[in-house]
Short mmCIF file of C-alpha atoms and ligand atoms in Angstrom, two decimals:
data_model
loop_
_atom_site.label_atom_id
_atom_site.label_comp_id
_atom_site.label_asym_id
_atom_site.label_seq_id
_atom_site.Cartn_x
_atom_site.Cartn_y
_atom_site.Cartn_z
CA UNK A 10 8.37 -22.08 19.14
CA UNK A 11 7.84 -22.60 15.40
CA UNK A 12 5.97 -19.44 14.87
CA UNK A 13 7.11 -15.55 15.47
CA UNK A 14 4.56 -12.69 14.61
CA UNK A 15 6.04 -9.54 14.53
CA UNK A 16 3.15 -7.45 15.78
CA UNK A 17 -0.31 -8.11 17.56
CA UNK A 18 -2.81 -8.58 14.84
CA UNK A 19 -6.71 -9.30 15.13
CA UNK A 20 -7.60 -11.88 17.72
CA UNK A 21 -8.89 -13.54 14.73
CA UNK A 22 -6.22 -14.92 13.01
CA UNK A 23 -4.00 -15.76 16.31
CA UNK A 24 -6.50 -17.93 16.89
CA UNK A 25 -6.18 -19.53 14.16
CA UNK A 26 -2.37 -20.25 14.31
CA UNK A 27 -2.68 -21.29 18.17
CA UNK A 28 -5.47 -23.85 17.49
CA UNK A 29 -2.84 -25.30 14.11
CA UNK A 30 -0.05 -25.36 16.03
CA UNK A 31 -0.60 -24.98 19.91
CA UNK A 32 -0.34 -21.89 22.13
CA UNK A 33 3.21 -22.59 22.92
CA UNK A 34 4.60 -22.97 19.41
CA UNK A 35 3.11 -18.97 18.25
CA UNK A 36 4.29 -16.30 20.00
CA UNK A 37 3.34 -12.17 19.61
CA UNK A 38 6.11 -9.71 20.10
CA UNK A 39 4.28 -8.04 23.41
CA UNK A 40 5.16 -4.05 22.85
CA UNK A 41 2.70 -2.16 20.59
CA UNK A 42 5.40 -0.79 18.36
CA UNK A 43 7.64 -1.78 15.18
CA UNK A 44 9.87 -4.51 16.94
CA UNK A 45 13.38 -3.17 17.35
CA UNK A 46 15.54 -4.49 15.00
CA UNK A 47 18.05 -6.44 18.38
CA UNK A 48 15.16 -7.92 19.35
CA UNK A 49 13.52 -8.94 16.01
CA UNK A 50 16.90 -10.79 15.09
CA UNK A 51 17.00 -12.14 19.09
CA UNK A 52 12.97 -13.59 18.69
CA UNK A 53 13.63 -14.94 14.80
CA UNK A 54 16.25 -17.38 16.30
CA UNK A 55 15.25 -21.28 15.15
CA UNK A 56 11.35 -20.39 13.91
CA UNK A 57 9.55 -21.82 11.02
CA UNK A 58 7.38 -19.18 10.24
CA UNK A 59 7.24 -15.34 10.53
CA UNK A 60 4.66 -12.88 10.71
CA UNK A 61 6.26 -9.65 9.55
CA UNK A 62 3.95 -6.94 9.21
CA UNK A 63 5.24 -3.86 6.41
CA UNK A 64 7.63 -1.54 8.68
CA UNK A 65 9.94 -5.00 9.23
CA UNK A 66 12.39 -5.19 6.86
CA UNK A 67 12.86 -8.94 6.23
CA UNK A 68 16.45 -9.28 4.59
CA UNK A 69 19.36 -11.86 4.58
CA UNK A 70 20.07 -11.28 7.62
CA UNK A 71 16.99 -12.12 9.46
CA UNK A 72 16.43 -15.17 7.67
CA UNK A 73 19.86 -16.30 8.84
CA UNK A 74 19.18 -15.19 12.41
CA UNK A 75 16.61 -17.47 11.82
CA UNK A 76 17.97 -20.34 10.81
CA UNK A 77 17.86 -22.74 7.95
CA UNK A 78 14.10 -24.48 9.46
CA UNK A 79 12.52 -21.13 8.34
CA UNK A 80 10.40 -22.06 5.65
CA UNK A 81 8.00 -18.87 5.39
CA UNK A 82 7.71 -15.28 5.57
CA UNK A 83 3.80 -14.36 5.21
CA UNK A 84 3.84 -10.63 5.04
CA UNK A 85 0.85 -9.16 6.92
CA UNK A 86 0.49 -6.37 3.35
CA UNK A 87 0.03 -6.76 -0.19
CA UNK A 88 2.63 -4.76 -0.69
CA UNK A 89 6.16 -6.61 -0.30
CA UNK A 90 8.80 -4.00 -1.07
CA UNK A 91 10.14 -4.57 2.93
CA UNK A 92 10.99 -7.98 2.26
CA UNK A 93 14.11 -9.10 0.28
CA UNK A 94 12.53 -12.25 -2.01
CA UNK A 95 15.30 -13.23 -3.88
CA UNK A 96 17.34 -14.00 -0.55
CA UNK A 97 14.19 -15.73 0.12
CA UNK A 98 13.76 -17.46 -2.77
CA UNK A 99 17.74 -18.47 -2.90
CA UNK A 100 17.12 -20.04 0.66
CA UNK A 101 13.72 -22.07 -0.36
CA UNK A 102 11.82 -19.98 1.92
CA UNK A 103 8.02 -19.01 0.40
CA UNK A 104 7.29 -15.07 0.84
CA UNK A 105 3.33 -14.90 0.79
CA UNK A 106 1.49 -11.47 0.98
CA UNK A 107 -2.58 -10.46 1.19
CA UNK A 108 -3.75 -9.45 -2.13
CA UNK A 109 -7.85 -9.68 -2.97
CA UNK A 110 -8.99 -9.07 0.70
CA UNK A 111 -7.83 -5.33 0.59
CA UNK A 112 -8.42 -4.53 -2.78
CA UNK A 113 -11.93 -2.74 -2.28
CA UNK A 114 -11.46 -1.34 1.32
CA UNK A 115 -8.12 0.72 -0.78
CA UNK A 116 -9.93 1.63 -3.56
CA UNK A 117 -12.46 3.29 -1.14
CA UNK A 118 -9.67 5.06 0.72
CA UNK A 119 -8.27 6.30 -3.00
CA UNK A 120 -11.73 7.62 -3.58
CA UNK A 121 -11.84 9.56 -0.29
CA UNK A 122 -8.56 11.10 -0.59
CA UNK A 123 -9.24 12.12 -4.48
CA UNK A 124 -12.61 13.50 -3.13
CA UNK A 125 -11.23 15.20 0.01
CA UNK A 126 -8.06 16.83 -2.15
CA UNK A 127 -10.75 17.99 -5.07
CA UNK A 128 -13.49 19.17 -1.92
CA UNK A 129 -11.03 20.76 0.03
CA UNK A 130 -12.08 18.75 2.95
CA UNK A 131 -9.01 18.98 5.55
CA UNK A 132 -8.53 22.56 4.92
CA UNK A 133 -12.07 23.05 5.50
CA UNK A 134 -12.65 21.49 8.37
CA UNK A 135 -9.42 23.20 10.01
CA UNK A 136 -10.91 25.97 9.04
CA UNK A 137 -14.55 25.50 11.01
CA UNK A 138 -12.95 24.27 13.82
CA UNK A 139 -10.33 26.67 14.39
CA UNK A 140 -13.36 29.01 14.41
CA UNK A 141 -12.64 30.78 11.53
CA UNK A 142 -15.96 29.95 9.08
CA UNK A 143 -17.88 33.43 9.82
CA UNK A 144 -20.65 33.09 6.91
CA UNK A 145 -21.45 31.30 3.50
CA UNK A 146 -19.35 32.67 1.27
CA UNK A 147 -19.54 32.65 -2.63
CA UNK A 148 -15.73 32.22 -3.18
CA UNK A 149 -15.17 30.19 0.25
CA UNK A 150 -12.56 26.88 -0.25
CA UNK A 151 -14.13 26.78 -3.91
CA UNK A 152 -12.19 23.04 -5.39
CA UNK A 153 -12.59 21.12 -8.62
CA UNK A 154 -15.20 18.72 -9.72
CA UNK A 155 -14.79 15.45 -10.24
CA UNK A 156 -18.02 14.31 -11.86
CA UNK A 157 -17.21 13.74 -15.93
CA UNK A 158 -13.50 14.36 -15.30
CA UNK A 159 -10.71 12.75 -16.67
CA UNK A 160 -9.40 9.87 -13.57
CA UNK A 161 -5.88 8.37 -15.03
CA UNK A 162 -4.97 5.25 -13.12
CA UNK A 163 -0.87 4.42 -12.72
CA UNK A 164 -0.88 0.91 -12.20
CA UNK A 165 -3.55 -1.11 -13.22
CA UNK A 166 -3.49 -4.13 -11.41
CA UNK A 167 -6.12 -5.09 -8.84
CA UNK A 168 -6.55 -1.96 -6.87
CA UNK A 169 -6.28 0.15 -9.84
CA UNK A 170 -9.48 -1.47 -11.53
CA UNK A 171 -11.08 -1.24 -8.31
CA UNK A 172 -10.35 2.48 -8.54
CA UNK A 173 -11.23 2.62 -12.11
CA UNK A 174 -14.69 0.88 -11.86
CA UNK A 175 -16.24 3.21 -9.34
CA UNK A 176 -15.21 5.66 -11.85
CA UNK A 177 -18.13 4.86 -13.60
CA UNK A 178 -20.46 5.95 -11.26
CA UNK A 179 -19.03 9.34 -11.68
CA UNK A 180 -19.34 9.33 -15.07
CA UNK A 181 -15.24 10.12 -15.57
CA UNK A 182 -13.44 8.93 -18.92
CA UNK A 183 -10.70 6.80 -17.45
CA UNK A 184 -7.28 6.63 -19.08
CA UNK A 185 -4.36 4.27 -17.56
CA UNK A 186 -0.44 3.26 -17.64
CA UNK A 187 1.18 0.37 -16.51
CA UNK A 188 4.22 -1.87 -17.87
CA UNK A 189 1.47 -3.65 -20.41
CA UNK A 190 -1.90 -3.17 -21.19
CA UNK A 191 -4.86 -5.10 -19.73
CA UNK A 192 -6.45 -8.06 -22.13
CA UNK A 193 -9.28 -6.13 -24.17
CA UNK A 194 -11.93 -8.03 -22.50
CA UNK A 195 -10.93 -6.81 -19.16
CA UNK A 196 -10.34 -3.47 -20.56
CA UNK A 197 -13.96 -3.32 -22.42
CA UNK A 198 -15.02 -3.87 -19.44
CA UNK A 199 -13.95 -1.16 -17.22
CA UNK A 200 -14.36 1.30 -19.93
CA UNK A 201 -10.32 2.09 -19.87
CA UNK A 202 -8.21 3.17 -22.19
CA UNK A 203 -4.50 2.48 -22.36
CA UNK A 204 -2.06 5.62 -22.66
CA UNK A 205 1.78 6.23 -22.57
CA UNK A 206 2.76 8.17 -19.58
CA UNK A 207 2.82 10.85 -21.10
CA UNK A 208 -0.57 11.44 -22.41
CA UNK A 209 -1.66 10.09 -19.05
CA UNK A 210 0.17 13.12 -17.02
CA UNK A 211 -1.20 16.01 -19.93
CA UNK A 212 -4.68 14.55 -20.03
CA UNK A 213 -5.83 13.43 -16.38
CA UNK A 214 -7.25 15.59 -13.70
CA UNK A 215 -7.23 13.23 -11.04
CA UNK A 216 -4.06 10.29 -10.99
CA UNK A 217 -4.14 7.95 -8.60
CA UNK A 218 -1.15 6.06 -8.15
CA UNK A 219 -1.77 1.86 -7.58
CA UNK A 220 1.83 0.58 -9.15
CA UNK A 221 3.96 -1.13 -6.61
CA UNK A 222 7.55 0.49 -5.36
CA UNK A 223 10.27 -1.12 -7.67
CA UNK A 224 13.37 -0.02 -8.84
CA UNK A 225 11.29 1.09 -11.61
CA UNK A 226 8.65 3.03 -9.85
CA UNK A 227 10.75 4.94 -7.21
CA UNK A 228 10.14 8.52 -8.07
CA UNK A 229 8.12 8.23 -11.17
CA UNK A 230 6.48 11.55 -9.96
CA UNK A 231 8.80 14.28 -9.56
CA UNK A 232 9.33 17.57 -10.62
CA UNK A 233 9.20 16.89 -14.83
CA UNK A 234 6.03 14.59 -14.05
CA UNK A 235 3.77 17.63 -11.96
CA UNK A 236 5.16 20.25 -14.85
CA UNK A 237 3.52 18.08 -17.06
CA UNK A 238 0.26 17.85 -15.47
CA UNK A 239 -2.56 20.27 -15.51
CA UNK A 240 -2.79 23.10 -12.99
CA UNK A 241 -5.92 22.02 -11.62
CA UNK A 242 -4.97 18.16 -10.98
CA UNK A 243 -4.97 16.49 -8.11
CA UNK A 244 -2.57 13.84 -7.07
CA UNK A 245 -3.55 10.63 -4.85
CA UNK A 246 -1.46 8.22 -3.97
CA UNK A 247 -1.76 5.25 -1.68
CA UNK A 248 0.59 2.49 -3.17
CA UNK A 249 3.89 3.29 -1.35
CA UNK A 250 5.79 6.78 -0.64
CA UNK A 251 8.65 6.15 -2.67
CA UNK A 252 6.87 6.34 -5.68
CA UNK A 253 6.26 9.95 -5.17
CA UNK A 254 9.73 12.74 -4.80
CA UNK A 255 7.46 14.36 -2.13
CA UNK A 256 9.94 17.50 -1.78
CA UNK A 257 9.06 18.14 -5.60
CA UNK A 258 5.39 17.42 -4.83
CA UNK A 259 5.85 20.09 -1.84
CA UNK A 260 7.00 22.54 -4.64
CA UNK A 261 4.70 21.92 -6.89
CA UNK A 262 1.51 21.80 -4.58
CA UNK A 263 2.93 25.25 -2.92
CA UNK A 264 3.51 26.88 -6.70
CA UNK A 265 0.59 25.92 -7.92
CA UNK A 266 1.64 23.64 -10.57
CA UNK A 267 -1.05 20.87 -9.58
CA UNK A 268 -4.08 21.86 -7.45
CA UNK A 269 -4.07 19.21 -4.59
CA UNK A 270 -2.68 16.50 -3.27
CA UNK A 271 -3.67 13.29 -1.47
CA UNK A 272 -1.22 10.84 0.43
CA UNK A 273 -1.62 7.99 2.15
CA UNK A 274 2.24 6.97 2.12
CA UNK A 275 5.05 8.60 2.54
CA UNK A 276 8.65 8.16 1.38
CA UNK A 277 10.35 8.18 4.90
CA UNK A 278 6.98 6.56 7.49
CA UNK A 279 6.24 7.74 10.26
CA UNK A 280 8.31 11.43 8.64
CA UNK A 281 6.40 13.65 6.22
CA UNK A 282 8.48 16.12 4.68
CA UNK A 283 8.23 19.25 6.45
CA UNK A 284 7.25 21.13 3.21
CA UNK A 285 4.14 18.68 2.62
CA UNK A 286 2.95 18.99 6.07
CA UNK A 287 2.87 22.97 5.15
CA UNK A 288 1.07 22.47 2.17
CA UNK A 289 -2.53 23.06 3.22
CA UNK A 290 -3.65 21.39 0.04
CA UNK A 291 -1.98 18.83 0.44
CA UNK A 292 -4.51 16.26 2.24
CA UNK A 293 -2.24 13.68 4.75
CA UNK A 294 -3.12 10.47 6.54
CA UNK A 295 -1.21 8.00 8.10
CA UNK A 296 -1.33 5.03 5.86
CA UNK A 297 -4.60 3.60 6.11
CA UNK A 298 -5.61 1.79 2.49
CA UNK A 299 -6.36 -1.40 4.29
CA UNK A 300 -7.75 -0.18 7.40
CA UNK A 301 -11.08 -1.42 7.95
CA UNK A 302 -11.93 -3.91 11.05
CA UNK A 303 -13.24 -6.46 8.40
CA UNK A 304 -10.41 -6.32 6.43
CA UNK A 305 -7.59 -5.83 8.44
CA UNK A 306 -8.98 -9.39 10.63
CA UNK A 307 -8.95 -10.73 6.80
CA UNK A 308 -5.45 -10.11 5.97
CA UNK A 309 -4.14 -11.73 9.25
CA UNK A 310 -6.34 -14.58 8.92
CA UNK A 311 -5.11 -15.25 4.91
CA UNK A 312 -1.38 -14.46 6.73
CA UNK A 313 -2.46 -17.22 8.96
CA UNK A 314 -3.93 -19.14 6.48
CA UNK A 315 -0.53 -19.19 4.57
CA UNK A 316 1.42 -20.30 7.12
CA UNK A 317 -0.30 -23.19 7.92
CA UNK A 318 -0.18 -24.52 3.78
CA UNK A 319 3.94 -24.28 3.77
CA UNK A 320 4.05 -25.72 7.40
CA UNK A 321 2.01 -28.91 5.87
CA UNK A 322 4.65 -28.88 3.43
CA UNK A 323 1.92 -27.63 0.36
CA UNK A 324 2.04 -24.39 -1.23
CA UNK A 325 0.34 -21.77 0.03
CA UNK A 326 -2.24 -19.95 -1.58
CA UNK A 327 -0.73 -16.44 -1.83
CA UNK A 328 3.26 -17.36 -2.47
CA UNK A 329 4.90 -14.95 -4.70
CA UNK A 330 7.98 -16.67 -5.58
CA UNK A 331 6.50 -20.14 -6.14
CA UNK A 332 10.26 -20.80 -7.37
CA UNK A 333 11.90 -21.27 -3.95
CA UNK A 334 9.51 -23.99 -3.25
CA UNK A 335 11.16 -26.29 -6.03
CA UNK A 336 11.41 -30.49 -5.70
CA UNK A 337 14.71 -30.29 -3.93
CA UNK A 338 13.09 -27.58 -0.96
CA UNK A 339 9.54 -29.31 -1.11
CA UNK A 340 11.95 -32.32 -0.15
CA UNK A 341 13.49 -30.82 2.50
CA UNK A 342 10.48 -30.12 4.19
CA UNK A 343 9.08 -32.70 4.80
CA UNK A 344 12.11 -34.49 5.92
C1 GLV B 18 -0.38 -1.83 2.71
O1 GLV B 18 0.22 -0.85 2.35
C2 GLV B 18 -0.23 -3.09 2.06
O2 GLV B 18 0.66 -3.25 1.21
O3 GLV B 18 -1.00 -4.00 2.41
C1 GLV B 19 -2.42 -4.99 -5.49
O1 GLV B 19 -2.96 -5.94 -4.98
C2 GLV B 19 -2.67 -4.62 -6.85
O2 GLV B 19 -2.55 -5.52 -7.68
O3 GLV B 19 -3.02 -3.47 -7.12
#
């Protein structure tokens, strides 16, 4: 068996891998749920390629239970943080990941939590359906607007300027912070404007949070960050948990120091802190960004796509650590 995906994915892509390398040589861990981690190291044992989707923590030791014939990990996520690429990288094995195809479909889901915090949307429709609504109302759920508001945008990479450019439509000013700023042309172009952290925090009334979960990044909002921030903000976030402290956030949604909260992620998945999930403006769903039909079949098939490249013995189109696949590994390889 030269390839081992971690969970079923869209028929789709599967297809793909069985027609490039046979039905016998791909195989689907059968249970729909996160592989243990026993039988994860038991399945890894002599593969060339694995399928890892996020919750699978690829680390030393699975590539070791794997053997030194693994040649690629092609996360089934843009995101990578589960997946240890410098013990990768030091073993000439290509990490690859699913940028582009997801960018949009996350933005969207960005947009609908920012909307649904500012609206009021999960508290209101609790609210009809528990029976409660018993006539219009001029102070009923009353929220903030977001048309001509102030959207700041932490990480500006590809999802972030997806984010950013529908801001446009909604006529907000759009402020942003990341490590570096964007080339002017880039930045003309989506009307942003680059800010210190700081002024991002005092000034915005929406942040949406697009950086990736790095040393760096862990907890960048916490309790100084929402004291900074206006009362009537709203934080989204649907990069990774981590990112966000989200028993400060608890405090802060439940003392009024922001006005709402969005979250797609969470710092311990499947768990949301039991102060959050009292928060009733705090609006919660269970990591989605990607999901869409359309894109989720994309991602597998580019995972798919990936796998195939490195088991030719090329490099494949979405590697992020180009480095492992130096002259000497290439070499190896195609031995
Ligand atoms: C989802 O969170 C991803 O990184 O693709
Ligand atoms: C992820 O793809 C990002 O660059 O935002």
């Amino acid at each position: 068996m030269r390839v081992f995906v971690c969970r079923r994915l869209p028929e789709s892509a599967l297809a793909v891998l069985t027609d490039a390398f046979g039905e016998r040589e791909v195989a689907v861990y059968p249970e729909d749920r996160v592989i243990p981690r026993e039988d994860l190291l038991a399945a890894v044992r002599g593969v060339e390629a694995l399928l890892p989707i996020l919750t699978d923590r690829m680390d030393a030791e699975v590539m070791d239970a794997a053997g030194p014939q693994l040649k690629i990990i092609a996360n089934y996520a843009v995101g990578f943080d589960n997946l240890d690429v410098p013990a990768a990288t030091a073993r000439g094995i290509a990490v690859t990941n699913t940028p582009d195809v997801l960018t949009e479909t996350t933005a969207d889901l960005a947009w609908a939590l920012m909307m649904a915090a500012a609206r009021r949307i999960g508290e209101g429709e609790r609210y009809l359906r528990a029976g409660r609504w018993k006539s219009w109302a001029p102070m009923l759920l009353l929220g903030v607007d977001v048309y001509r508001k102030t959207l700041g945008v932490f990480g500006m990479g590809r999802i972030g300027q997806a984010v950013a450019r529908r801001a446009g439509a909604f006529g907000m000013r759009v402020l942003y912070h990341d490590t570096a700023p964007l080339p002017p042309d880039a930045e003309a172009a989506l009307g942003a404007t680059f800010v210190d952290k700081t002024t991002l925090l005092r000034e915005s009334d929406f942040i949406s949070i697009h950086c990736p979960l790095t040393p760096e990044t862990r907890h960048a909002f916490a309790a100084p960050e929402f004291h900074a921030m206006k009362a009537t903000a709203v934080l989204v976030n649907t990069a990774r948990g981590p990112v966000v402290d989200e028993a400060a956030l608890a405090d802060a949604l439940r003392h009024g120091e922001i006005f709402a909260a969005g979250l797609d992620v969470f710092e311990r998945e499947p768990a949301v802190h039991p102060d959050l999930a009292g928060c009733e403006n705090a609006v919660l769903i269970p990591h989605l960004g990607s999901a869409t039909a359309e894109t989720r079949a994309r991602m597998a098939e580019i995972a798919a796509a990936n796998i195939i490249a490195r088991l030719r013995g090329e490099i494949p189109p979405n590697c992020v650590n180009p480095e492992a696949l130096s002259a000497q590994a290439c070499r190896t390889t195609r031995k």
